[in-house]
PDB file of C-alpha atoms in Angstrom:
ATOM      1  CA  MET A 155      36.804  -6.206   4.419  1.00  0.00           C
ATOM      2  CA  THR A 156      33.585  -5.084   2.876  1.00  0.00           C
ATOM      3  CA  ARG A 157      30.244  -5.114   5.010  1.00  0.00           C
ATOM      4  CA  VAL A 158      27.443  -6.291   3.472  1.00  0.00           C
ATOM      5  CA  ASP A 159      23.820  -5.094   4.658  1.00  0.00           C
ATOM      6  CA  PHE A 160      20.774  -6.738   3.247  1.00  0.00           C
ATOM      7  CA  TYR A 161      17.293  -4.903   3.221  1.00  0.00           C
ATOM      8  CA  ILE A 162      14.754  -7.082   3.315  1.00  0.00           C
ATOM      9  CA  LEU A 163      11.160  -4.984   2.051  1.00  0.00           C
ATOM     10  CA  PRO A 164       7.731  -6.698   2.329  1.00  0.00           C
ATOM     11  CA  ASP A 165       7.153  -5.230  -1.087  1.00  0.00           C
ATOM     12  CA  THR A 166       7.173  -7.429  -4.417  1.00  0.00           C
ATOM     13  CA  THR A 167       7.071  -4.587  -7.262  1.00  0.00           C
ATOM     14  CA  LEU A 168      10.192  -3.057  -9.352  1.00  0.00           C
ATOM     15  CA  GLU A 169       8.657   0.274  -7.739  1.00  0.00           C
ATOM     16  CA  ALA A 170       8.955  -0.010  -4.105  1.00  0.00           C
ATOM     17  CA  ARG A 171      12.700  -1.631  -4.720  1.00  0.00           C
ATOM     18  CA  LEU A 172      13.580   1.817  -6.667  1.00  0.00           C
ATOM     19  CA  GLY A 173      11.341   3.674  -3.757  1.00  0.00           C
ATOM     20  CA  PHE A 174      13.693   2.448  -1.792  1.00  0.00           C
ATOM     21  CA  ALA A 175      16.568   2.276  -3.278  1.00  0.00           C
ATOM     22  CA  CYS A 176      16.668   6.379  -3.618  1.00  0.00           C
ATOM     23  CA  ARG A 177      15.723   6.775  -0.010  1.00  0.00           C
ATOM     24  CA  LEU A 178      18.817   4.998   1.241  1.00  0.00           C
ATOM     25  CA  ALA A 179      20.786   6.078  -1.447  1.00  0.00           C
ATOM     26  CA  GLU A 180      19.713   9.729   0.141  1.00  0.00           C
ATOM     27  CA  THR A 181      20.740   7.834   3.907  1.00  0.00           C
ATOM     28  CA  ILE A 182      23.729   6.728   3.110  1.00  0.00           C
ATOM     29  CA  ALA A 183      25.398   9.588   1.144  1.00  0.00           C
ATOM     30  CA  GLY A 184      23.656  11.920   3.984  1.00  0.00           C
ATOM     31  CA  LYS A 185      26.306   9.485   6.295  1.00  0.00           C
ATOM     32  CA  GLY A 186      29.427  11.370   4.492  1.00  0.00           C
ATOM     33  CA  TYR A 187      29.744   8.335   1.756  1.00  0.00           C
ATOM     34  CA  ARG A 188      30.473   9.003  -1.749  1.00  0.00           C
ATOM     35  CA  LEU A 189      27.384   5.962  -3.447  1.00  0.00           C
ATOM     36  CA  HIS A 190      27.797   4.145  -6.352  1.00  0.00           C
ATOM     37  CA  LEU A 191      24.423   2.767  -8.160  1.00  0.00           C
ATOM     38  CA  HIS A 192      24.681  -0.055  -9.655  1.00  0.00           C
ATOM     39  CA  ALA A 193      21.889  -1.042 -12.047  1.00  0.00           C
ATOM     40  CA  GLU A 194      20.787  -4.083 -13.949  1.00  0.00           C
ATOM     41  CA  ASP A 195      21.027  -2.368 -17.239  1.00  0.00           C
ATOM     42  CA  GLU A 196      21.137   1.288 -18.978  1.00  0.00           C
ATOM     43  CA  ALA A 197      17.415   1.223 -18.722  1.00  0.00           C
ATOM     44  CA  MET A 198      16.883   1.315 -14.525  1.00  0.00           C
ATOM     45  CA  ALA A 199      20.300   3.554 -14.854  1.00  0.00           C
ATOM     46  CA  ARG A 200      17.801   5.913 -16.652  1.00  0.00           C
ATOM     47  CA  ASP A 201      14.960   5.736 -14.591  1.00  0.00           C
ATOM     48  CA  LEU A 202      17.210   5.903 -10.948  1.00  0.00           C
ATOM     49  CA  ASP A 203      18.704   8.866 -12.376  1.00  0.00           C
ATOM     50  CA  ASP A 204      14.557  10.313 -12.764  1.00  0.00           C
ATOM     51  CA  ARG A 205      14.034   9.285  -9.717  1.00  0.00           C
ATOM     52  CA  LEU A 206      16.369  10.857  -7.690  1.00  0.00           C
ATOM     53  CA  TRP A 207      14.940  14.391  -8.755  1.00  0.00           C
ATOM     54  CA  THR A 208      11.492  13.224  -7.639  1.00  0.00           C
ATOM     55  CA  PHE A 209      11.585  10.695  -5.083  1.00  0.00           C
ATOM     56  CA  ARG A 210      10.713  13.784  -2.350  1.00  0.00           C
ATOM     57  CA  PRO A 211       9.611  16.823  -3.275  1.00  0.00           C
ATOM     58  CA  ASP A 212      10.744  18.778  -0.861  1.00  0.00           C
ATOM     59  CA  ALA A 213      14.623  17.530  -1.854  1.00  0.00           C
ATOM     60  CA  TYR A 214      17.220  17.158  -4.318  1.00  0.00           C
ATOM     61  CA  LEU A 215      19.906  13.921  -4.200  1.00  0.00           C
ATOM     62  CA  PRO A 216      22.716  15.521  -6.484  1.00  0.00           C
ATOM     63  CA  HIS A 217      23.847  12.302  -8.591  1.00  0.00           C
ATOM     64  CA  ALA A 218      25.515  11.605 -12.013  1.00  0.00           C
ATOM     65  CA  LEU A 219      24.628   8.880 -14.800  1.00  0.00           C
ATOM     66  CA  VAL A 220      28.020   7.354 -16.324  1.00  0.00           C
ATOM     67  CA  ASP A 221      29.040   5.062 -18.465  1.00  0.00           C
ATOM     68  CA  SER A 222      32.407   3.733 -20.230  1.00  0.00           C
ATOM     69  CA  ASN A 223      32.490   6.818 -21.669  1.00  0.00           C
ATOM     70  CA  LEU A 224      31.477   9.132 -18.674  1.00  0.00           C
ATOM     71  CA  LEU A 225      33.499   7.432 -15.657  1.00  0.00           C
ATOM     72  CA  GLY A 226      35.586  10.676 -15.229  1.00  0.00           C
ATOM     73  CA  SER A 227      34.065  13.461 -15.883  1.00  0.00           C
ATOM     74  CA  GLU A 228      34.064  16.248 -14.130  1.00  0.00           C
ATOM     75  CA  MET A 229      30.306  16.360 -13.582  1.00  0.00           C
ATOM     76  CA  ALA A 230      30.655  12.539 -11.613  1.00  0.00           C
ATOM     77  CA  SER A 231      33.613  14.405  -9.841  1.00  0.00           C
ATOM     78  CA  GLY A 232      32.050  16.990  -8.564  1.00  0.00           C
ATOM     79  CA  VAL A 233      28.776  15.266  -7.176  1.00  0.00           C
ATOM     80  CA  PRO A 234      28.286  12.728  -3.983  1.00  0.00           C
ATOM     81  CA  VAL A 235      26.391   9.516  -5.373  1.00  0.00           C
ATOM     82  CA  THR A 236      27.050   8.108  -9.508  1.00  0.00           C
ATOM     83  CA  ILE A 237      25.124   5.685 -11.453  1.00  0.00           C
ATOM     84  CA  GLY A 238      25.833   3.076 -13.382  1.00  0.00           C
ATOM     85  CA  TRP A 239      25.229   0.018 -15.363  1.00  0.00           C
ATOM     86  CA  GLU A 240      28.817  -0.811 -16.762  1.00  0.00           C
ATOM     87  CA  GLY A 241      32.079  -1.274 -15.076  1.00  0.00           C
ATOM     88  CA  PRO A 242      32.941   0.138 -11.390  1.00  0.00           C
ATOM     89  CA  PRO A 243      33.516   3.782 -11.389  1.00  0.00           C
ATOM     90  CA  ALA A 244      36.502   5.691 -11.745  1.00  0.00           C
ATOM     91  CA  PRO A 245      38.855   5.285  -8.936  1.00  0.00           C
ATOM     92  CA  GLU A 246      39.681   8.755  -8.702  1.00  0.00           C
ATOM     93  CA  LEU A 247      36.144   9.716  -8.016  1.00  0.00           C
ATOM     94  CA  ALA A 248      37.001   7.322  -4.634  1.00  0.00           C
ATOM     95  CA  VAL A 249      33.377   6.055  -4.077  1.00  0.00           C
ATOM     96  CA  GLN A 250      33.134   4.157  -0.705  1.00  0.00           C
ATOM     97  CA  ALA A 251      29.862   2.515  -0.829  1.00  0.00           C
ATOM     98  CA  MET A 252      27.794   0.529  -2.941  1.00  0.00           C
ATOM     99  CA  LEU A 253      24.228  -0.244  -3.631  1.00  0.00           C
ATOM    100  CA  ASN A 254      23.797  -3.453  -5.586  1.00  0.00           C
ATOM    101  CA  LEU A 255      20.502  -3.256  -8.189  1.00  0.00           C
ATOM    102  CA  HIS A 256      22.272  -6.244 -10.342  1.00  0.00           C
ATOM    103  CA  PRO A 257      21.112  -9.571  -9.932  1.00  0.00           C
ATOM    104  CA  GLY A 258      24.695 -10.869  -9.306  1.00  0.00           C
ATOM    105  CA  ILE A 259      27.875  -9.660  -7.488  1.00  0.00           C
ATOM    106  CA  PRO A 260      30.340  -7.365  -9.918  1.00  0.00           C
ATOM    107  CA  GLU A 261      33.421  -8.925  -9.099  1.00  0.00           C
ATOM    108  CA  TRP A 262      34.503  -5.684  -8.433  1.00  0.00           C
ATOM    109  CA  PHE A 263      32.369  -5.835  -4.878  1.00  0.00           C
ATOM    110  CA  SER A 264      35.026  -5.517  -2.776  1.00  0.00           C
ATOM    111  CA  ARG A 265      36.585  -2.697  -3.345  1.00  0.00           C
ATOM    112  CA  PHE A 266      34.023  -0.791  -1.286  1.00  0.00           C
ATOM    113  CA  ASP A 267      34.362  -0.417   2.445  1.00  0.00           C
ATOM    114  CA  ARG A 268      30.424  -0.765   2.001  1.00  0.00           C
ATOM    115  CA  VAL A 269      27.891  -2.621   0.112  1.00  0.00           C
ATOM    116  CA  ALA A 270      23.836  -2.666   0.330  1.00  0.00           C
ATOM    117  CA  GLU A 271      21.059  -4.982  -1.733  1.00  0.00           C
ATOM    118  CA  ILE A 272      18.109  -4.490  -1.329  1.00  0.00           C
ATOM    119  CA  ILE A 273      15.599  -7.534  -1.644  1.00  0.00           C
ATOM    120  CA  ASN A 274      12.114  -7.358  -2.099  1.00  0.00           C
ATOM    121  CA  GLN A 275       8.804 -10.173  -2.565  1.00  0.00           C
ATOM    122  CA  HIS A 276       9.515 -10.435  -5.881  1.00  0.00           C
ATOM    123  CA  GLN A 277      10.566 -14.430  -6.455  1.00  0.00           C
ATOM    124  CA  GLU A 278      13.073 -13.508  -9.298  1.00  0.00           C
ATOM    125  CA  VAL A 279      14.630 -11.559  -6.824  1.00  0.00           C
ATOM    126  CA  LEU A 280      14.468 -13.323  -4.076  1.00  0.00           C
ATOM    127  CA  THR A 281      16.401 -16.417  -6.056  1.00  0.00           C
ATOM    128  CA  ALA A 282      19.465 -13.375  -7.212  1.00  0.00           C
ATOM    129  CA  LYS A 283      19.098 -12.328  -3.619  1.00  0.00           C
ATOM    130  CA  ARG A 284      20.147 -15.643  -2.087  1.00  0.00           C
ATOM    131  CA  GLU A 285      22.756 -16.441  -4.260  1.00  0.00           C
ATOM    132  CA  CYS A 286      24.285 -13.226  -3.311  1.00  0.00           C
ATOM    133  CA  TRP A 287      23.907 -13.596   0.446  1.00  0.00           C
ATOM    134  CA  GLN A 288      25.807 -17.594   0.139  1.00  0.00           C
ATOM    135  CA  THR A 289      28.324 -16.102  -1.906  1.00  0.00           C
ATOM    136  CA  TYR A 290      29.448 -13.055   0.288  1.00  0.00           C
ATOM    137  CA  LYS A 291      28.972 -15.780   3.332  1.00  0.00           C
ATOM    138  CA  GLN A 292      31.644 -18.548   1.160  1.00  0.00           C
ATOM    139  CA  ARG A 293      33.579 -16.013   0.926  1.00  0.00           C
ATOM    140  CA  GLY A 294      33.847 -14.692   4.295  1.00  0.00           C
ATOM    141  CA  TYR A 295      32.128 -11.408   5.026  1.00  0.00           C
ATOM    142  CA  PRO A 296      30.039  -9.814   7.208  1.00  0.00           C
ATOM    143  CA  VAL A 297      26.867  -9.633   6.091  1.00  0.00           C
ATOM    144  CA  LYS A 298      23.615  -8.088   8.324  1.00  0.00           C
ATOM    145  CA  ALA A 299      19.922  -8.696   7.563  1.00  0.00           C
ATOM    146  CA  HIS A 300      17.714  -5.541   7.724  1.00  0.00           C
ATOM    147  CA  GLN A 301      13.998  -6.811   7.847  1.00  0.00           C
ATOM    148  CA  LEU A 302      11.537  -3.839   7.247  1.00  0.00           C
ATOM    149  CA  ARG A 303       8.372  -3.187   7.840  1.00  0.00           C
ATOM    150  CA  GLY A 304       6.060  -2.005   5.284  1.00  0.00           C
TER     151      GLY A 304
END
């Protein structure tokens, strides 16, 4: 059964949320998981793509931006992290974890061993992710909160 972790940030900005997403992606990939970052839209996906090049001056997290035309691309199969906003990554990519930055829960979330959600103190994010928390719990998925300090 998919395990769901919520990371709760004290910050209110999108900048802080996406910055933490990059650091969390590095940690998840560093543990050997293939990871898919599910963005809200193409603009957020492209922003994450740029950030993963620059979030740490001394490191780079190999990744590929995918959309419905690129899901089976050679580039995506050769990196530990994919970023998308439309549908799930192609099954042949064997992705094990998803970092969900979309306000809702994609219907295909249960194909992953792990799902991570990031909450910050922005009202729209709080409202959307509270609903996600309740949905996961109502469906019987194990959910754990990680309260982070500033």
